[in-house]
């Protein structure tokens, strides 16, 4: 079933994107909650017209997202965490922890824009997270998990 999203849906797509989903998910959740509409011929024409009108405005948003991405990529993030035996962490590091570390260094970033390898990190080391600021602007962000120093 093909649907046109009316708003961003995490792990599915962005607003005004045509996505293909299973029939039950579309009929029982997305359409009744008003998040999506059926991708009929007339709905596609309306969408195309809206996208044409929004193209100029979109360019400014993309440029802003690219500038923000460059600013974030310039950061060097090291997250300190308590460590058990070896290099295993007490607890884990999630996308919320990385978002708060980036936010504390000057750029307010929501956790929903960050995707970590394997959802959570449970060992020390260097990792790369995917940060998607816009549908056209995503990048790999390197960061490091270091042991917490005892004071």
JSON list of C-alpha atoms in Angstrom, two decimals:
[
{"chain": "A", "resi": 1, "resn": "UNK", "atom": "CA", "xyz": [0.00, 0.00, 0.00]},
{"chain": "A", "resi": 2, "resn": "UNK", "atom": "CA", "xyz": [1.38, 3.40, -0.96]},
{"chain": "A", "resi": 3, "resn": "UNK", "atom": "CA", "xyz": [0.71, 6.38, 1.28]},
{"chain": "A", "resi": 4, "resn": "UNK", "atom": "CA", "xyz": [1.64, 10.06, 1.37]},
{"chain": "A", "resi": 5, "resn": "UNK", "atom": "CA", "xyz": [2.89, 11.09, 4.80]},
{"chain": "A", "resi": 6, "resn": "UNK", "atom": "CA", "xyz": [1.35, 14.25, 6.28]},
{"chain": "A", "resi": 7, "resn": "UNK", "atom": "CA", "xyz": [4.07, 14.52, 8.94]},
{"chain": "A", "resi": 8, "resn": "UNK", "atom": "CA", "xyz": [7.44, 12.97, 9.80]},
{"chain": "A", "resi": 9, "resn": "UNK", "atom": "CA", "xyz": [7.20, 9.38, 11.04]},
{"chain": "A", "resi": 10, "resn": "UNK", "atom": "CA", "xyz": [10.28, 7.97, 12.77]},
{"chain": "A", "resi": 11, "resn": "UNK", "atom": "CA", "xyz": [11.81, 4.97, 10.98]},
{"chain": "A", "resi": 12, "resn": "UNK", "atom": "CA", "xyz": [9.40, 5.41, 8.05]},
{"chain": "A", "resi": 13, "resn": "UNK", "atom": "CA", "xyz": [9.83, 8.74, 6.30]},
{"chain": "A", "resi": 14, "resn": "UNK", "atom": "CA", "xyz": [9.41, 12.48, 6.22]},
{"chain": "A", "resi": 15, "resn": "UNK", "atom": "CA", "xyz": [6.42, 14.72, 5.52]},
{"chain": "A", "resi": 16, "resn": "UNK", "atom": "CA", "xyz": [5.17, 14.66, 1.89]},
{"chain": "A", "resi": 17, "resn": "UNK", "atom": "CA", "xyz": [7.11, 11.50, 1.11]},
{"chain": "A", "resi": 18, "resn": "UNK", "atom": "CA", "xyz": [5.40, 8.62, -0.70]},
{"chain": "A", "resi": 19, "resn": "UNK", "atom": "CA", "xyz": [6.10, 5.44, 1.25]},
{"chain": "A", "resi": 20, "resn": "UNK", "atom": "CA", "xyz": [5.14, 1.82, 0.81]},
{"chain": "A", "resi": 21, "resn": "UNK", "atom": "CA", "xyz": [3.80, 0.11, 3.95]},
{"chain": "A", "resi": 22, "resn": "UNK", "atom": "CA", "xyz": [1.94, -3.06, 4.80]},
{"chain": "A", "resi": 23, "resn": "UNK", "atom": "CA", "xyz": [-1.83, -2.82, 4.40]},
{"chain": "A", "resi": 24, "resn": "UNK", "atom": "CA", "xyz": [-2.64, -3.30, 8.08]},
{"chain": "A", "resi": 25, "resn": "UNK", "atom": "CA", "xyz": [-0.19, -0.64, 9.25]},
{"chain": "A", "resi": 26, "resn": "UNK", "atom": "CA", "xyz": [-1.62, 1.84, 6.76]},
{"chain": "A", "resi": 27, "resn": "UNK", "atom": "CA", "xyz": [-5.32, 1.11, 7.28]},
{"chain": "A", "resi": 28, "resn": "UNK", "atom": "CA", "xyz": [-5.28, 0.55, 11.03]},
{"chain": "A", "resi": 29, "resn": "UNK", "atom": "CA", "xyz": [-2.76, 3.12, 12.23]},
{"chain": "A", "resi": 30, "resn": "UNK", "atom": "CA", "xyz": [-1.39, 5.69, 9.78]},
{"chain": "A", "resi": 31, "resn": "UNK", "atom": "CA", "xyz": [-4.62, 6.72, 8.03]},
{"chain": "A", "resi": 32, "resn": "UNK", "atom": "CA", "xyz": [-6.94, 6.75, 11.12]},
{"chain": "A", "resi": 33, "resn": "UNK", "atom": "CA", "xyz": [-4.48, 8.83, 13.15]},
{"chain": "A", "resi": 34, "resn": "UNK", "atom": "CA", "xyz": [-4.22, 11.37, 10.32]},
{"chain": "A", "resi": 35, "resn": "UNK", "atom": "CA", "xyz": [-0.51, 10.79, 9.76]},
{"chain": "A", "resi": 36, "resn": "UNK", "atom": "CA", "xyz": [-0.95, 9.67, 6.13]},
{"chain": "A", "resi": 37, "resn": "UNK", "atom": "CA", "xyz": [-3.38, 9.61, 3.20]},
{"chain": "A", "resi": 38, "resn": "UNK", "atom": "CA", "xyz": [-3.78, 7.17, 0.33]},
{"chain": "A", "resi": 39, "resn": "UNK", "atom": "CA", "xyz": [-1.50, 7.94, -2.61]},
{"chain": "A", "resi": 40, "resn": "UNK", "atom": "CA", "xyz": [-4.23, 8.27, -5.25]},
{"chain": "A", "resi": 41, "resn": "UNK", "atom": "CA", "xyz": [-3.65, 9.95, -8.61]},
{"chain": "A", "resi": 42, "resn": "UNK", "atom": "CA", "xyz": [-5.30, 13.19, -7.47]},
{"chain": "A", "resi": 43, "resn": "UNK", "atom": "CA", "xyz": [-3.41, 13.19, -4.16]},
{"chain": "A", "resi": 44, "resn": "UNK", "atom": "CA", "xyz": [-0.15, 12.74, -6.08]},
{"chain": "A", "resi": 45, "resn": "UNK", "atom": "CA", "xyz": [-0.99, 15.74, -8.32]},
{"chain": "A", "resi": 46, "resn": "UNK", "atom": "CA", "xyz": [-1.75, 17.92, -5.29]},
{"chain": "A", "resi": 47, "resn": "UNK", "atom": "CA", "xyz": [1.49, 16.75, -3.68]},
{"chain": "A", "resi": 48, "resn": "UNK", "atom": "CA", "xyz": [3.49, 17.59, -6.82]},
{"chain": "A", "resi": 49, "resn": "UNK", "atom": "CA", "xyz": [2.02, 21.11, -6.93]},
{"chain": "A", "resi": 50, "resn": "UNK", "atom": "CA", "xyz": [2.74, 21.67, -3.23]},
{"chain": "A", "resi": 51, "resn": "UNK", "atom": "CA", "xyz": [6.31, 20.45, -3.67]},
{"chain": "A", "resi": 52, "resn": "UNK", "atom": "CA", "xyz": [6.87, 22.87, -6.57]},
{"chain": "A", "resi": 53, "resn": "UNK", "atom": "CA", "xyz": [5.68, 25.78, -4.45]},
{"chain": "A", "resi": 54, "resn": "UNK", "atom": "CA", "xyz": [7.82, 24.71, -1.53]},
{"chain": "A", "resi": 55, "resn": "UNK", "atom": "CA", "xyz": [11.02, 24.06, -3.51]},
{"chain": "A", "resi": 56, "resn": "UNK", "atom": "CA", "xyz": [12.41, 27.56, -3.09]},
{"chain": "A", "resi": 57, "resn": "UNK", "atom": "CA", "xyz": [11.75, 27.63, 0.65]},
{"chain": "A", "resi": 58, "resn": "UNK", "atom": "CA", "xyz": [13.25, 24.16, 0.98]},
{"chain": "A", "resi": 59, "resn": "UNK", "atom": "CA", "xyz": [16.58, 25.29, -0.47]},
{"chain": "A", "resi": 60, "resn": "UNK", "atom": "CA", "xyz": [17.09, 27.71, 2.42]},
{"chain": "A", "resi": 61, "resn": "UNK", "atom": "CA", "xyz": [16.26, 24.98, 4.95]},
{"chain": "A", "resi": 62, "resn": "UNK", "atom": "CA", "xyz": [18.71, 22.55, 3.32]},
{"chain": "A", "resi": 63, "resn": "UNK", "atom": "CA", "xyz": [21.47, 25.19, 3.33]},
{"chain": "A", "resi": 64, "resn": "UNK", "atom": "CA", "xyz": [20.82, 25.83, 7.02]},
{"chain": "A", "resi": 65, "resn": "UNK", "atom": "CA", "xyz": [20.95, 22.08, 7.77]},
{"chain": "A", "resi": 66, "resn": "UNK", "atom": "CA", "xyz": [24.25, 21.75, 5.87]},
{"chain": "A", "resi": 67, "resn": "UNK", "atom": "CA", "xyz": [25.75, 24.64, 7.85]},
{"chain": "A", "resi": 68, "resn": "UNK", "atom": "CA", "xyz": [24.55, 23.04, 11.08]},
{"chain": "A", "resi": 69, "resn": "UNK", "atom": "CA", "xyz": [26.03, 19.69, 9.99]},
{"chain": "A", "resi": 70, "resn": "UNK", "atom": "CA", "xyz": [29.43, 21.30, 9.41]},
{"chain": "A", "resi": 71, "resn": "UNK", "atom": "CA", "xyz": [29.25, 22.92, 12.85]},
{"chain": "A", "resi": 72, "resn": "UNK", "atom": "CA", "xyz": [28.41, 19.57, 14.50]},
{"chain": "A", "resi": 73, "resn": "UNK", "atom": "CA", "xyz": [31.11, 17.69, 12.56]},
{"chain": "A", "resi": 74, "resn": "UNK", "atom": "CA", "xyz": [33.72, 20.13, 13.89]},
{"chain": "A", "resi": 75, "resn": "UNK", "atom": "CA", "xyz": [32.96, 18.97, 17.45]},
{"chain": "A", "resi": 76, "resn": "UNK", "atom": "CA", "xyz": [35.06, 16.30, 19.14]},
{"chain": "A", "resi": 77, "resn": "UNK", "atom": "CA", "xyz": [32.84, 14.45, 21.58]},
{"chain": "A", "resi": 78, "resn": "UNK", "atom": "CA", "xyz": [34.20, 12.20, 24.31]},
{"chain": "A", "resi": 79, "resn": "UNK", "atom": "CA", "xyz": [31.61, 10.69, 26.62]},
{"chain": "A", "resi": 80, "resn": "UNK", "atom": "CA", "xyz": [32.91, 9.64, 30.03]},
{"chain": "A", "resi": 81, "resn": "UNK", "atom": "CA", "xyz": [31.28, 6.58, 31.54]},
{"chain": "A", "resi": 82, "resn": "UNK", "atom": "CA", "xyz": [31.84, 4.25, 34.49]},
{"chain": "A", "resi": 83, "resn": "UNK", "atom": "CA", "xyz": [33.70, 1.11, 33.48]},
{"chain": "A", "resi": 84, "resn": "UNK", "atom": "CA", "xyz": [33.65, -2.40, 34.89]},
{"chain": "A", "resi": 85, "resn": "UNK", "atom": "CA", "xyz": [36.16, -5.14, 34.22]},
{"chain": "A", "resi": 86, "resn": "UNK", "atom": "CA", "xyz": [37.90, -4.80, 30.88]},
{"chain": "A", "resi": 87, "resn": "UNK", "atom": "CA", "xyz": [36.30, -2.23, 28.63]},
{"chain": "A", "resi": 88, "resn": "UNK", "atom": "CA", "xyz": [32.68, -3.01, 29.50]},
{"chain": "A", "resi": 89, "resn": "UNK", "atom": "CA", "xyz": [30.50, -0.11, 30.67]},
{"chain": "A", "resi": 90, "resn": "UNK", "atom": "CA", "xyz": [28.17, 0.00, 33.66]},
{"chain": "A", "resi": 91, "resn": "UNK", "atom": "CA", "xyz": [24.90, 0.62, 31.83]},
{"chain": "A", "resi": 92, "resn": "UNK", "atom": "CA", "xyz": [25.05, 1.80, 28.23]},
{"chain": "A", "resi": 93, "resn": "UNK", "atom": "CA", "xyz": [25.33, 4.87, 26.02]},
{"chain": "A", "resi": 94, "resn": "UNK", "atom": "CA", "xyz": [22.25, 5.68, 23.95]},
{"chain": "A", "resi": 95, "resn": "UNK", "atom": "CA", "xyz": [21.36, 8.29, 21.34]},
{"chain": "A", "resi": 96, "resn": "UNK", "atom": "CA", "xyz": [19.96, 10.47, 24.16]},
{"chain": "A", "resi": 97, "resn": "UNK", "atom": "CA", "xyz": [23.39, 10.51, 25.86]},
{"chain": "A", "resi": 98, "resn": "UNK", "atom": "CA", "xyz": [25.09, 11.51, 22.60]},
{"chain": "A", "resi": 99, "resn": "UNK", "atom": "CA", "xyz": [22.45, 14.20, 21.98]},
{"chain": "A", "resi": 100, "resn": "UNK", "atom": "CA", "xyz": [23.01, 15.69, 25.44]},
{"chain": "A", "resi": 101, "resn": "UNK", "atom": "CA", "xyz": [26.80, 15.64, 24.90]},
{"chain": "A", "resi": 102, "resn": "UNK", "atom": "CA", "xyz": [26.41, 17.50, 21.60]},
{"chain": "A", "resi": 103, "resn": "UNK", "atom": "CA", "xyz": [23.92, 19.91, 23.19]},
{"chain": "A", "resi": 104, "resn": "UNK", "atom": "CA", "xyz": [26.35, 20.68, 26.02]},
{"chain": "A", "resi": 105, "resn": "UNK", "atom": "CA", "xyz": [28.92, 21.66, 23.39]},
{"chain": "A", "resi": 106, "resn": "UNK", "atom": "CA", "xyz": [26.71, 24.32, 21.86]},
{"chain": "A", "resi": 107, "resn": "UNK", "atom": "CA", "xyz": [24.32, 22.78, 19.31]},
{"chain": "A", "resi": 108, "resn": "UNK", "atom": "CA", "xyz": [20.90, 21.76, 20.60]},
{"chain": "A", "resi": 109, "resn": "UNK", "atom": "CA", "xyz": [20.18, 18.42, 18.91]},
{"chain": "A", "resi": 110, "resn": "UNK", "atom": "CA", "xyz": [17.20, 16.13, 19.49]},
{"chain": "A", "resi": 111, "resn": "UNK", "atom": "CA", "xyz": [17.87, 12.42, 20.05]},
{"chain": "A", "resi": 112, "resn": "UNK", "atom": "CA", "xyz": [15.47, 11.39, 17.27]},
{"chain": "A", "resi": 113, "resn": "UNK", "atom": "CA", "xyz": [17.96, 12.64, 14.66]},
{"chain": "A", "resi": 114, "resn": "UNK", "atom": "CA", "xyz": [20.70, 10.27, 15.88]},
{"chain": "A", "resi": 115, "resn": "UNK", "atom": "CA", "xyz": [21.06, 6.59, 14.99]},
{"chain": "A", "resi": 116, "resn": "UNK", "atom": "CA", "xyz": [23.67, 4.54, 16.84]},
{"chain": "A", "resi": 117, "resn": "UNK", "atom": "CA", "xyz": [25.11, 1.24, 15.62]},
{"chain": "A", "resi": 118, "resn": "UNK", "atom": "CA", "xyz": [23.18, -1.45, 17.50]},
{"chain": "A", "resi": 119, "resn": "UNK", "atom": "CA", "xyz": [20.88, 1.07, 19.30]},
{"chain": "A", "resi": 120, "resn": "UNK", "atom": "CA", "xyz": [23.10, 1.25, 22.44]},
{"chain": "A", "resi": 121, "resn": "UNK", "atom": "CA", "xyz": [26.82, 1.09, 23.11]},
{"chain": "A", "resi": 122, "resn": "UNK", "atom": "CA", "xyz": [28.15, -1.06, 25.95]},
{"chain": "A", "resi": 123, "resn": "UNK", "atom": "CA", "xyz": [31.94, -0.90, 25.51]},
{"chain": "A", "resi": 124, "resn": "UNK", "atom": "CA", "xyz": [34.70, 1.71, 25.47]},
{"chain": "A", "resi": 125, "resn": "UNK", "atom": "CA", "xyz": [36.05, 2.79, 22.11]},
{"chain": "A", "resi": 126, "resn": "UNK", "atom": "CA", "xyz": [35.52, 4.93, 19.05]},
{"chain": "A", "resi": 127, "resn": "UNK", "atom": "CA", "xyz": [32.17, 4.81, 17.26]},
{"chain": "A", "resi": 128, "resn": "UNK", "atom": "CA", "xyz": [30.27, 6.55, 14.48]},
{"chain": "A", "resi": 129, "resn": "UNK", "atom": "CA", "xyz": [26.66, 7.63, 14.74]},
{"chain": "A", "resi": 130, "resn": "UNK", "atom": "CA", "xyz": [24.50, 8.63, 11.79]},
{"chain": "A", "resi": 131, "resn": "UNK", "atom": "CA", "xyz": [22.93, 12.05, 12.26]},
{"chain": "A", "resi": 132, "resn": "UNK", "atom": "CA", "xyz": [20.09, 12.98, 9.90]},
{"chain": "A", "resi": 133, "resn": "UNK", "atom": "CA", "xyz": [19.19, 16.66, 10.16]},
{"chain": "A", "resi": 134, "resn": "UNK", "atom": "CA", "xyz": [17.08, 16.75, 6.99]},
{"chain": "A", "resi": 135, "resn": "UNK", "atom": "CA", "xyz": [16.01, 14.25, 4.37]},
{"chain": "A", "resi": 136, "resn": "UNK", "atom": "CA", "xyz": [18.90, 15.47, 2.18]},
{"chain": "A", "resi": 137, "resn": "UNK", "atom": "CA", "xyz": [21.44, 16.10, 4.95]},
{"chain": "A", "resi": 138, "resn": "UNK", "atom": "CA", "xyz": [22.80, 13.14, 6.89]},
{"chain": "A", "resi": 139, "resn": "UNK", "atom": "CA", "xyz": [26.36, 12.39, 7.94]},
{"chain": "A", "resi": 140, "resn": "UNK", "atom": "CA", "xyz": [28.50, 10.06, 10.02]},
{"chain": "A", "resi": 141, "resn": "UNK", "atom": "CA", "xyz": [29.58, 11.62, 13.32]},
{"chain": "A", "resi": 142, "resn": "UNK", "atom": "CA", "xyz": [32.63, 10.13, 15.09]},
{"chain": "A", "resi": 143, "resn": "UNK", "atom": "CA", "xyz": [32.73, 10.10, 18.89]},
{"chain": "A", "resi": 144, "resn": "UNK", "atom": "CA", "xyz": [34.56, 8.24, 21.63]},
{"chain": "A", "resi": 145, "resn": "UNK", "atom": "CA", "xyz": [33.54, 6.53, 24.87]},
{"chain": "A", "resi": 146, "resn": "UNK", "atom": "CA", "xyz": [36.24, 6.99, 27.52]},
{"chain": "A", "resi": 147, "resn": "UNK", "atom": "CA", "xyz": [36.53, 5.77, 31.13]},
{"chain": "A", "resi": 148, "resn": "UNK", "atom": "CA", "xyz": [35.35, 8.18, 33.81]},
{"chain": "A", "resi": 149, "resn": "UNK", "atom": "CA", "xyz": [38.31, 9.54, 35.75]},
{"chain": "A", "resi": 150, "resn": "UNK", "atom": "CA", "xyz": [38.17, 9.19, 39.53]},
{"chain": "A", "resi": 151, "resn": "UNK", "atom": "CA", "xyz": [38.56, 12.49, 41.36]}
]
